[in-house]
Amino acid sequence: MKRAALMIIALIIITSCSKKEVKVQPMESEKARAVVEMLQKLKDAYVKKDVDGLRSMMTPEGFKAITPTMRKFDSSDLKLAARWVDIKDDGSIVVSTSWDGTWKYAGQSITEKGTAMFLFTGAPLRLDSILRDSPFIYP
């Protein structure tokens, strides 16, 4: 009898400890990850000079505001690192990033770095504006 009771207790302990708890990610976490991935896609489209790719990830107002300030370059090495993601009550998202880049144009190399803030709005989220220190205005 004691042996059977010990076996039952051992089985209960083993089965209760073996379950892996599945943690559900908050919706905000998924939104933040999606926006950071979109920001990297924007950067890749900029480096490749893919205007249609940029247009597809921006609001019409954002595209009209940002593209006139873009300058020509032969090649670019741009790195963006998201530092802070702020999800607003109205559904918009502000991403603070640090960036550094090197642009080559007409035989010259220009290196710059800074901190930018990108505003994403709408559903699906699209870049609406760059609030601070755009990396897309160089060289």
Short mmCIF file of C-alpha atoms in Angstrom, two decimals:
data_model
loop_
_atom_site.label_atom_id
_atom_site.label_comp_id
_atom_site.label_asym_id
_atom_site.label_seq_id
_atom_site.Cartn_x
_atom_site.Cartn_y
_atom_site.Cartn_z
CA MET A 1 0.00 0.00 0.00
CA LYS A 2 2.78 2.43 0.92
CA ARG A 3 4.63 1.51 -2.22
CA ALA A 4 1.58 2.27 -4.40
CA ALA A 5 1.03 5.60 -2.63
CA LEU A 6 4.67 6.59 -3.19
CA MET A 7 4.39 5.65 -6.87
CA ILE A 8 1.25 7.78 -7.29
CA ILE A 9 2.88 10.76 -5.56
CA ALA A 10 6.00 10.37 -7.73
CA LEU A 11 3.88 10.26 -10.89
CA ILE A 12 1.97 13.39 -9.86
CA ILE A 13 5.20 15.28 -9.18
CA ILE A 14 6.80 14.17 -12.44
CA THR A 15 3.78 15.04 -14.58
CA SER A 16 3.18 18.39 -12.91
CA CYS A 17 6.79 19.48 -13.40
CA SER A 18 7.09 18.33 -16.99
CA LYS A 19 4.58 20.73 -18.55
CA LYS A 20 6.02 23.69 -20.38
CA GLU A 21 4.16 26.88 -19.73
CA VAL A 22 3.30 28.74 -22.91
CA LYS A 23 3.51 32.47 -22.49
CA VAL A 24 1.37 34.57 -24.76
CA GLN A 25 3.07 37.60 -26.28
CA PRO A 26 1.26 40.88 -25.74
CA MET A 27 -0.20 42.55 -28.83
CA GLU A 28 2.08 45.56 -28.26
CA SER A 29 5.14 43.33 -28.49
CA GLU A 30 4.01 41.95 -31.84
CA LYS A 31 3.30 45.46 -33.17
CA ALA A 32 6.72 46.69 -32.04
CA ARG A 33 8.45 43.76 -33.72
CA ALA A 34 6.50 44.31 -36.96
CA VAL A 35 7.35 48.02 -37.04
CA VAL A 36 11.06 47.38 -36.46
CA GLU A 37 11.03 44.81 -39.29
CA MET A 38 9.27 47.34 -41.55
CA LEU A 39 11.88 49.94 -40.68
CA GLN A 40 14.62 47.55 -41.81
CA LYS A 41 12.73 46.93 -45.07
CA LEU A 42 12.48 50.69 -45.59
CA LYS A 43 16.21 50.99 -45.10
CA ASP A 44 16.87 48.16 -47.55
CA ALA A 45 14.60 49.76 -50.17
CA TYR A 46 16.39 53.09 -49.70
CA VAL A 47 19.83 51.52 -50.11
CA LYS A 48 18.64 49.68 -53.26
CA LYS A 49 17.04 52.91 -54.55
CA ASP A 50 13.70 51.06 -54.83
CA VAL A 51 11.22 53.95 -55.08
CA ASP A 52 8.21 51.63 -55.55
CA GLY A 53 9.23 49.65 -52.46
CA LEU A 54 9.47 52.87 -50.45
CA ARG A 55 6.09 54.05 -51.73
CA SER A 56 4.44 50.78 -50.69
CA MET A 57 5.63 51.19 -47.08
CA MET A 58 4.74 54.89 -46.70
CA THR A 59 1.54 56.88 -46.54
CA PRO A 60 1.03 59.18 -49.55
CA GLU A 61 1.69 62.21 -47.33
CA GLY A 62 4.83 60.63 -45.94
CA PHE A 63 6.11 59.77 -49.41
CA LYS A 64 5.52 63.33 -50.64
CA ALA A 65 7.28 64.79 -47.60
CA ILE A 66 10.29 62.47 -47.53
CA THR A 67 11.25 61.80 -51.15
CA PRO A 68 12.01 65.42 -52.18
CA THR A 69 14.74 65.57 -49.52
CA MET A 70 16.40 62.36 -50.72
CA ARG A 71 19.62 62.92 -52.60
CA LYS A 72 21.44 60.90 -55.22
CA PHE A 73 24.22 58.52 -54.24
CA ASP A 74 26.22 55.80 -55.94
CA SER A 75 26.20 53.42 -52.96
CA SER A 76 25.21 53.50 -49.33
CA ASP A 77 25.94 51.53 -46.19
CA LEU A 78 23.25 52.49 -43.67
CA LYS A 79 22.70 50.88 -40.29
CA LEU A 80 19.56 51.49 -38.20
CA ALA A 81 19.22 50.31 -34.61
CA ALA A 82 15.84 50.66 -32.91
CA ARG A 83 16.26 52.07 -29.40
CA TRP A 84 12.70 52.72 -28.25
CA VAL A 85 9.21 51.93 -29.53
CA ASP A 86 6.32 54.06 -28.24
CA ILE A 87 2.80 52.82 -29.01
CA LYS A 88 0.31 55.68 -28.71
CA ASP A 89 -3.35 55.43 -27.68
CA ASP A 90 -4.48 56.48 -31.17
CA GLY A 91 -2.69 53.46 -32.70
CA SER A 92 0.27 55.36 -34.08
CA ILE A 93 3.77 54.16 -33.27
CA VAL A 94 6.92 56.23 -32.83
CA VAL A 95 10.25 54.41 -33.21
CA SER A 96 13.42 56.07 -31.94
CA THR A 97 16.55 54.81 -33.65
CA SER A 98 20.21 55.51 -33.82
CA TRP A 99 21.78 55.33 -37.25
CA ASP A 100 25.10 55.65 -38.97
CA GLY A 101 25.83 55.56 -42.64
CA THR A 102 28.41 56.00 -45.32
CA TRP A 103 27.39 57.31 -48.73
CA LYS A 104 29.52 57.35 -51.84
CA TYR A 105 28.79 59.86 -54.56
CA ALA A 106 30.96 61.20 -57.37
CA GLY A 107 34.10 59.65 -55.93
CA GLN A 108 33.58 61.10 -52.46
CA SER A 109 32.68 59.26 -49.28
CA ILE A 110 30.51 60.92 -46.64
CA THR A 111 29.96 59.44 -43.19
CA GLU A 112 27.21 60.67 -40.86
CA LYS A 113 25.38 59.43 -37.80
CA GLY A 114 22.43 60.55 -35.72
CA THR A 115 19.21 59.73 -33.93
CA ALA A 116 15.93 59.56 -35.85
CA MET A 117 12.30 59.25 -34.85
CA PHE A 118 9.92 57.56 -37.29
CA LEU A 119 6.12 57.91 -37.06
CA PHE A 120 4.02 54.98 -38.29
CA THR A 121 0.25 55.34 -38.66
CA GLY A 122 -2.76 53.60 -40.17
CA ALA A 123 -3.83 50.02 -40.64
CA PRO A 124 -1.72 48.44 -41.98
CA LEU A 125 1.02 50.54 -40.45
CA ARG A 126 2.97 52.74 -42.84
CA LEU A 127 5.65 55.36 -42.37
CA ASP A 128 3.92 58.75 -42.13
CA SER A 129 6.84 61.03 -41.31
CA ILE A 130 10.31 61.30 -39.88
CA LEU A 131 10.12 63.51 -36.81
CA ARG A 132 13.81 63.98 -36.18
CA ASP A 133 17.18 63.74 -38.02
CA SER A 134 16.33 61.77 -41.16
CA PRO A 135 19.07 59.46 -42.40
CA PHE A 136 17.53 59.68 -45.89
CA ILE A 137 18.73 63.24 -46.62
CA TYR A 138 22.39 62.40 -47.12
CA PRO A 139 24.89 62.72 -48.85
#
